[in-house]
Coordinates of C-alpha atoms in Angstrom, one line a residue:
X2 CA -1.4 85.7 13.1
X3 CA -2.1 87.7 9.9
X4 CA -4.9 86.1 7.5
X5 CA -2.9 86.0 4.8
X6 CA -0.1 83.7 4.5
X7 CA 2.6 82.9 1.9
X8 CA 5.1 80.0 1.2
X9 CA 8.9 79.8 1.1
X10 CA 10.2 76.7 -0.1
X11 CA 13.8 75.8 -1.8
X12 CA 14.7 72.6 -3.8
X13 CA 18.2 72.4 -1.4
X14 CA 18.2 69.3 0.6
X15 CA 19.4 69.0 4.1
X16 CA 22.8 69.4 4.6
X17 CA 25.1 66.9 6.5
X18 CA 28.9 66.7 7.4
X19 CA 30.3 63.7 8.1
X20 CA 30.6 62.6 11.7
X21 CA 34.0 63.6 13.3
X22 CA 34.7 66.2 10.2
X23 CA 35.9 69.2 11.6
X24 CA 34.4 72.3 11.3
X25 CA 35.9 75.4 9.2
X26 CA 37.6 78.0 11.3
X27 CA 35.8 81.1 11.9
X28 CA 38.3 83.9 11.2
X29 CA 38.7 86.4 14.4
X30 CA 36.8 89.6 13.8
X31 CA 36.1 92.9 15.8
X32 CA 34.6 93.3 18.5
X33 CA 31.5 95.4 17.8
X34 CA 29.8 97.5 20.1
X35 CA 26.7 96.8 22.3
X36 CA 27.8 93.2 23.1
X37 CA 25.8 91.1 26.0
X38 CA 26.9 91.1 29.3
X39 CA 29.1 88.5 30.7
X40 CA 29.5 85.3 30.3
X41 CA 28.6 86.2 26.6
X42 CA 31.5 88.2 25.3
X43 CA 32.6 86.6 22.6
X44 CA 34.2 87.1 19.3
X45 CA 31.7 87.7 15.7
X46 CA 31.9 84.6 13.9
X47 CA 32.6 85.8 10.0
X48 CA 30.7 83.9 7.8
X49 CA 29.9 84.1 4.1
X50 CA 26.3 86.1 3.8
X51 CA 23.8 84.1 2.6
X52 CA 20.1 84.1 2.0
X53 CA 18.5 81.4 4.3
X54 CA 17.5 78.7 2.3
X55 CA 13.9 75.9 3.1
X56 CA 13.7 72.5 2.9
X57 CA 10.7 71.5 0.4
X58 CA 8.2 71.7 2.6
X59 CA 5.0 74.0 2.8
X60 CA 4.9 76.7 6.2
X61 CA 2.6 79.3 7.1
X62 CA 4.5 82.6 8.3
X63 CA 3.0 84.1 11.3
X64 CA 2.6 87.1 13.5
X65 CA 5.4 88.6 15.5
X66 CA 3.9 86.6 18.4
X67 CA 4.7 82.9 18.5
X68 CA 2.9 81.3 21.2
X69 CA 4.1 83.2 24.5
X70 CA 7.3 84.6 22.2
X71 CA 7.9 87.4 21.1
X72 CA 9.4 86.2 17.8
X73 CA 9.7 87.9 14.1
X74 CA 10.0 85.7 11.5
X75 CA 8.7 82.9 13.3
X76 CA 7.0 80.4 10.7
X77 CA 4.0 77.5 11.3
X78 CA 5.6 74.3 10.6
X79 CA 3.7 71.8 8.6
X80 CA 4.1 68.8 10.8
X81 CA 2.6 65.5 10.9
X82 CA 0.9 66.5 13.7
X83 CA -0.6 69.9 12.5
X84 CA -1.8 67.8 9.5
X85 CA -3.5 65.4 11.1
X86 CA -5.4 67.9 13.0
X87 CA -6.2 69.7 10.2
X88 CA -8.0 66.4 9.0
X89 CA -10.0 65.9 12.2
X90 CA -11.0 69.3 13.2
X91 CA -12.3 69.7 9.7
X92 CA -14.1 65.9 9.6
X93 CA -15.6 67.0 13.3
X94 CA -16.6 70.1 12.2
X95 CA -18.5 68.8 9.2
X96 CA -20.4 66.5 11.7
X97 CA -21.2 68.9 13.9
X98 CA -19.4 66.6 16.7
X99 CA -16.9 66.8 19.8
X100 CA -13.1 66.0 19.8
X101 CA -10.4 66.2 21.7
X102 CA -6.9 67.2 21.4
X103 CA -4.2 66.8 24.4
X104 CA -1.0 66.5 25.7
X105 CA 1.9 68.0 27.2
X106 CA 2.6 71.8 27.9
X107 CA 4.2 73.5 24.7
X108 CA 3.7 70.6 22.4
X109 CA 2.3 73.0 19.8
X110 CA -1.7 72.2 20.8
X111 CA -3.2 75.6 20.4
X112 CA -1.1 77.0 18.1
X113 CA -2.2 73.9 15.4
X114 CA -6.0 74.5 16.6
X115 CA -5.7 77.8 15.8
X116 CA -4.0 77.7 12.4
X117 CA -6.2 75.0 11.3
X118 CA -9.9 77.0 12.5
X119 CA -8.7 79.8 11.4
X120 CA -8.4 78.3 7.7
X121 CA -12.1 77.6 7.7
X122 CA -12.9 81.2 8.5
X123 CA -14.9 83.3 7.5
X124 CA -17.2 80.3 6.4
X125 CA -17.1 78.8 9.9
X126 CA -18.6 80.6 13.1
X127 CA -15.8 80.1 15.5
X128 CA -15.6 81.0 19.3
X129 CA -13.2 80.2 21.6
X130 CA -13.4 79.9 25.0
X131 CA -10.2 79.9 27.5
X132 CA -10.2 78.7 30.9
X133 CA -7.5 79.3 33.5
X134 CA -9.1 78.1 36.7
X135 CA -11.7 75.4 37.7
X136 CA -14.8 76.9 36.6
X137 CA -18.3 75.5 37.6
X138 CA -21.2 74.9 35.5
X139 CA -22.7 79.0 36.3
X140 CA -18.8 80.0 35.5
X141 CA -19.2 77.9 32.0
X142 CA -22.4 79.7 31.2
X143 CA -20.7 83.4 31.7
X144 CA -17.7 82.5 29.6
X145 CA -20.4 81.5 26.6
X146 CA -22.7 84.3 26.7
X147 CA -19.1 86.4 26.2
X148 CA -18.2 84.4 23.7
X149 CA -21.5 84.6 21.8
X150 CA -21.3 88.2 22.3
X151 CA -25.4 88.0 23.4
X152 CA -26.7 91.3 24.3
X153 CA -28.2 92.4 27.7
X154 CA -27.5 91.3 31.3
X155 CA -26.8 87.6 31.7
X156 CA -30.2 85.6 33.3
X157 CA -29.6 85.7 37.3
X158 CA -31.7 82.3 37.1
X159 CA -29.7 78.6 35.5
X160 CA -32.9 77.4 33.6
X161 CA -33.5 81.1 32.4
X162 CA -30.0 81.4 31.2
X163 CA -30.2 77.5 29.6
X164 CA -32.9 78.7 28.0
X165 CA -31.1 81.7 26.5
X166 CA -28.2 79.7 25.6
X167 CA -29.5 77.7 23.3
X168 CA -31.5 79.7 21.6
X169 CA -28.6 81.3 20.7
X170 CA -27.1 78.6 19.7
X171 CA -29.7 77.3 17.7
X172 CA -29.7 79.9 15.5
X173 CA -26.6 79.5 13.1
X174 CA -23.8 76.0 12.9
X175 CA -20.9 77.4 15.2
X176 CA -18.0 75.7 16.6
X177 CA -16.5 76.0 20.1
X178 CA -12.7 76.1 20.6
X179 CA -12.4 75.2 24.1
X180 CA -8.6 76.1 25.3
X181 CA -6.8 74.9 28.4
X182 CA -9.4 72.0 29.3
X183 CA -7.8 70.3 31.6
X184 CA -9.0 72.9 34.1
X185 CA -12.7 71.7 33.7
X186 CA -13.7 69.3 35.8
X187 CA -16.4 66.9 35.3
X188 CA -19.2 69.4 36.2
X189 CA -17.7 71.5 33.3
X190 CA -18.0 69.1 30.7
X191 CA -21.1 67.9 31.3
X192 CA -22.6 71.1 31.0
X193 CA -20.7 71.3 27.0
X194 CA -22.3 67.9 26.7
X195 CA -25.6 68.9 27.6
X196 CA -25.9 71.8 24.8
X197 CA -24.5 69.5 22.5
X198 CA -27.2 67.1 23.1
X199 CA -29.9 69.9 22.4
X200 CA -31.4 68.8 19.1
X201 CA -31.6 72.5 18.2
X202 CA -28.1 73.5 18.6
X203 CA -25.7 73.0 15.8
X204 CA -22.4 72.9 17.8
X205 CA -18.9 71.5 16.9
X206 CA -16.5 71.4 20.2
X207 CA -12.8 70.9 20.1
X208 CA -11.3 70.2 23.6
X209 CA -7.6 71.5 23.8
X210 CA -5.8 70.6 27.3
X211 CA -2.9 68.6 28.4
X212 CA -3.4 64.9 30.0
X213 CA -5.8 65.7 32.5
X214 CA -8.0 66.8 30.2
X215 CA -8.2 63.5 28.3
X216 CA -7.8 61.8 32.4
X217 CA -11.4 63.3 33.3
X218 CA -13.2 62.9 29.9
X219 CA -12.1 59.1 30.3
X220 CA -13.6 59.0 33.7
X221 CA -16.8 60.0 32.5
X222 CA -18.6 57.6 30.0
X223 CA -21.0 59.8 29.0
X224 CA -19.1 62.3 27.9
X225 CA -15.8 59.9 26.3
X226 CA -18.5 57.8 24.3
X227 CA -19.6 60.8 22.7
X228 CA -16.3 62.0 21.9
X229 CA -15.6 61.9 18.2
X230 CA -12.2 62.4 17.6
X231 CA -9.3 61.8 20.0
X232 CA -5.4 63.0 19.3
X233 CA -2.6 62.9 21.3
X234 CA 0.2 65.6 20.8
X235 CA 3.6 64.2 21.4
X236 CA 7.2 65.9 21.7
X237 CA 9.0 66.2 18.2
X238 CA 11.3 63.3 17.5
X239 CA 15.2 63.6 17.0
X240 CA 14.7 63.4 13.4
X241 CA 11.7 65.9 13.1
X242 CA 14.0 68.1 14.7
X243 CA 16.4 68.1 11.8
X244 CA 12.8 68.5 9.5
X245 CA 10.7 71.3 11.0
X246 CA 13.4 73.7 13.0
X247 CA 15.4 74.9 10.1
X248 CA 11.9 76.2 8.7
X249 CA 11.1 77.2 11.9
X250 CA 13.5 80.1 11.9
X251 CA 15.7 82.0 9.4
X252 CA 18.5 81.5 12.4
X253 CA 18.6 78.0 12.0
X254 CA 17.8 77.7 8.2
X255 CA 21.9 77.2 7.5
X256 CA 22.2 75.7 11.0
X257 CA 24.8 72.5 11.1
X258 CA 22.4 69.7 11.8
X259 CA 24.9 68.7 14.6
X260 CA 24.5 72.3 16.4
X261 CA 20.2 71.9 16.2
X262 CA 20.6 67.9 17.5
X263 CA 22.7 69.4 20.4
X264 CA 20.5 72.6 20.7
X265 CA 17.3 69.8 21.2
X266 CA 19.3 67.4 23.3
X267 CA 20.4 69.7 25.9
X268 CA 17.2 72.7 25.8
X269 CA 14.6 72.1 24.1
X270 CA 13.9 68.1 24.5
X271 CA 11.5 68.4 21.0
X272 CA 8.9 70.5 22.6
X273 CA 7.8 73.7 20.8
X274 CA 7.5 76.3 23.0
X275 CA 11.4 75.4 24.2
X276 CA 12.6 76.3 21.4
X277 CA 10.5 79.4 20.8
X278 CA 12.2 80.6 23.7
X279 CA 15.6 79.1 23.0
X280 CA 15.2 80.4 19.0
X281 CA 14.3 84.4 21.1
X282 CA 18.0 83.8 23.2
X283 CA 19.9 82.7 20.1
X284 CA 18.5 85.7 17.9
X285 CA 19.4 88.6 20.7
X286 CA 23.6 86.6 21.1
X287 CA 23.5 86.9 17.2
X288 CA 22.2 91.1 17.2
X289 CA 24.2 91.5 20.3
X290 CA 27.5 89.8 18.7
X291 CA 27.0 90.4 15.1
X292 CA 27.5 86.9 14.0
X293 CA 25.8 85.3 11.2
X294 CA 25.6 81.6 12.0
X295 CA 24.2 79.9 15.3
X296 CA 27.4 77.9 17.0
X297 CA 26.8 75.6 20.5
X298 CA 29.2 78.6 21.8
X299 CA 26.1 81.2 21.3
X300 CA 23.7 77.8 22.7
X301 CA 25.7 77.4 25.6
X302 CA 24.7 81.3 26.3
X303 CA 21.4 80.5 25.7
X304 CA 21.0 77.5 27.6
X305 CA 21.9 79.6 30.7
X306 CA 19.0 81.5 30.0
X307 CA 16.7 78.6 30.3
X308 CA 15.6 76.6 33.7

């Protein structure tokens, strides 16, 4: 995700047809060249060309990469959600303290961590850490002397390598951006918590992980009491839906509300990542069939994509 970001926002307020109103005809068109495969051969929708038009709300574009996707265009919502975030990492950062964000898979977790660290660069000494197995406490100490770029060979012996660990991290306020926590197990965590606790180190931690991740810090009292900040990500509701997706995406900025309700009640269920993917699908059936407007014809393709 680029450093510098812009804004796109319109005055033009949703747009709703009335329940049972038919839709206007799409006139038959050719059939242009370098259509999908079956079951997607269908006819180009014709359609008026026009520029893709924002609700009034703030976004962050992004990198060609959104979260797993490859996908252009693809903006960082403003959500309630990515707001509040932005409120607690910066208060636990401030006090130099530990939260802990969590929830399901492809609720949008990392991505808001990311976008909301990333604004208090290059003040902020930020390091993240990612985790994609149960490590132990000797795994835990590897992954930081990487991520504090320390030179040398790591200490062979734990107290030795304690030792070197927070020196290092007594020398400068840094914060850790600990990804995919619900791999840690107890072990894990009370190693974090026992650098924190160093009087010398000056060390923010933001946990990011789905439930299991707030399941084992709430086993452990010693490590949930000194947890400063909890938030729970949760799917988008129907009526976010209709708020955040048509800034999403150019392709579903002049979307008919109905066709994103029934895009999100049949695919994507309000989570994120789902309609990453879905938003990928739609875009290749609108190249592939040169149509300008999304239709639950083009969904219905997509959809098959999908598990």
């Amino acid at each position: 995700m680029p450093r510098s970001w812009r804004c796109r926002t319109s005055s033009r307020p949703p747009r709703h047809r009335p329940t049972g109103a038919p839709r206007p005809p799409s006139p038959p068109g050719p059939h242009p060249a370098g259509l999908l495969p079956s079951p997607l051969n269908l006819p180009p929708t014709a359609c008026p060309a026009q520029p893709h038009r924002l609700l009034k709300r703030r976004c962050l574009v992004t990198a060609a990469t959104y979260q797993y996707v490859d996908l252009p265009d693809a903006s960082v919502v403003t959500t309630r959600a990515l707001l509040t975030a932005r409120e607690n990492i910066t208060d636990t950062v401030a006090a130099r303290a530990m939260m802990c964000i969590h929830g399901g898979a492809g609720f949008g977790k990392t991505l808001a961590v990311n976008t909301c660290l990333r604004e208090l660069e290059p003040g902020e000494d930020v390091r993240k850490i990612t985790f994609r197995a149960r490590p132990t406490a000797r795994a835990v100490r590897y992954e930081l002397f990487t991520a504090l770029d320390l030179a040398g060979e790591p200490p062979r012996h734990p107290s030795e390598f304690d030792r070197l660990l927070k020196t290092a991290l007594a020398e400068r306020p840094r914060t850790f951006l600990v990804d995919e926590a619900q791999w840690l197990n107890g072990e894990a965590f009370e190693y974090f918590r026992y650098l924190w606790d160093e009087p010398s180190t000056q060390l923010a931690i933001i946990f990011v992980g789905g439930e299991g991740c707030h399941t084992v810090l709430r086993r452990e009292p010693m490590l949930s009491s000194r947890i400063f900040i909890w938030q729970h990500f949760t799917r988008l509701t129907p009526s976010e839906v209709l708020d955040v997706i048509p800034l999403f995406h150019p392709i579903w900025a002049d979307a008919d509300p109905d066709d994103i309700t029934f895009a999100d009640s049949h695919a994507a269920h309000g989570n994120f990542r789902a309609w990453a993917q879905l938003t990928a699908h739609t875009r290749t059936a609108l190249a592939r069939t040169g149509r300008l407007r999304v239709d639950q014809e083009l969904l219905r393709w997509a959809f098959s994509r999908l598990a």
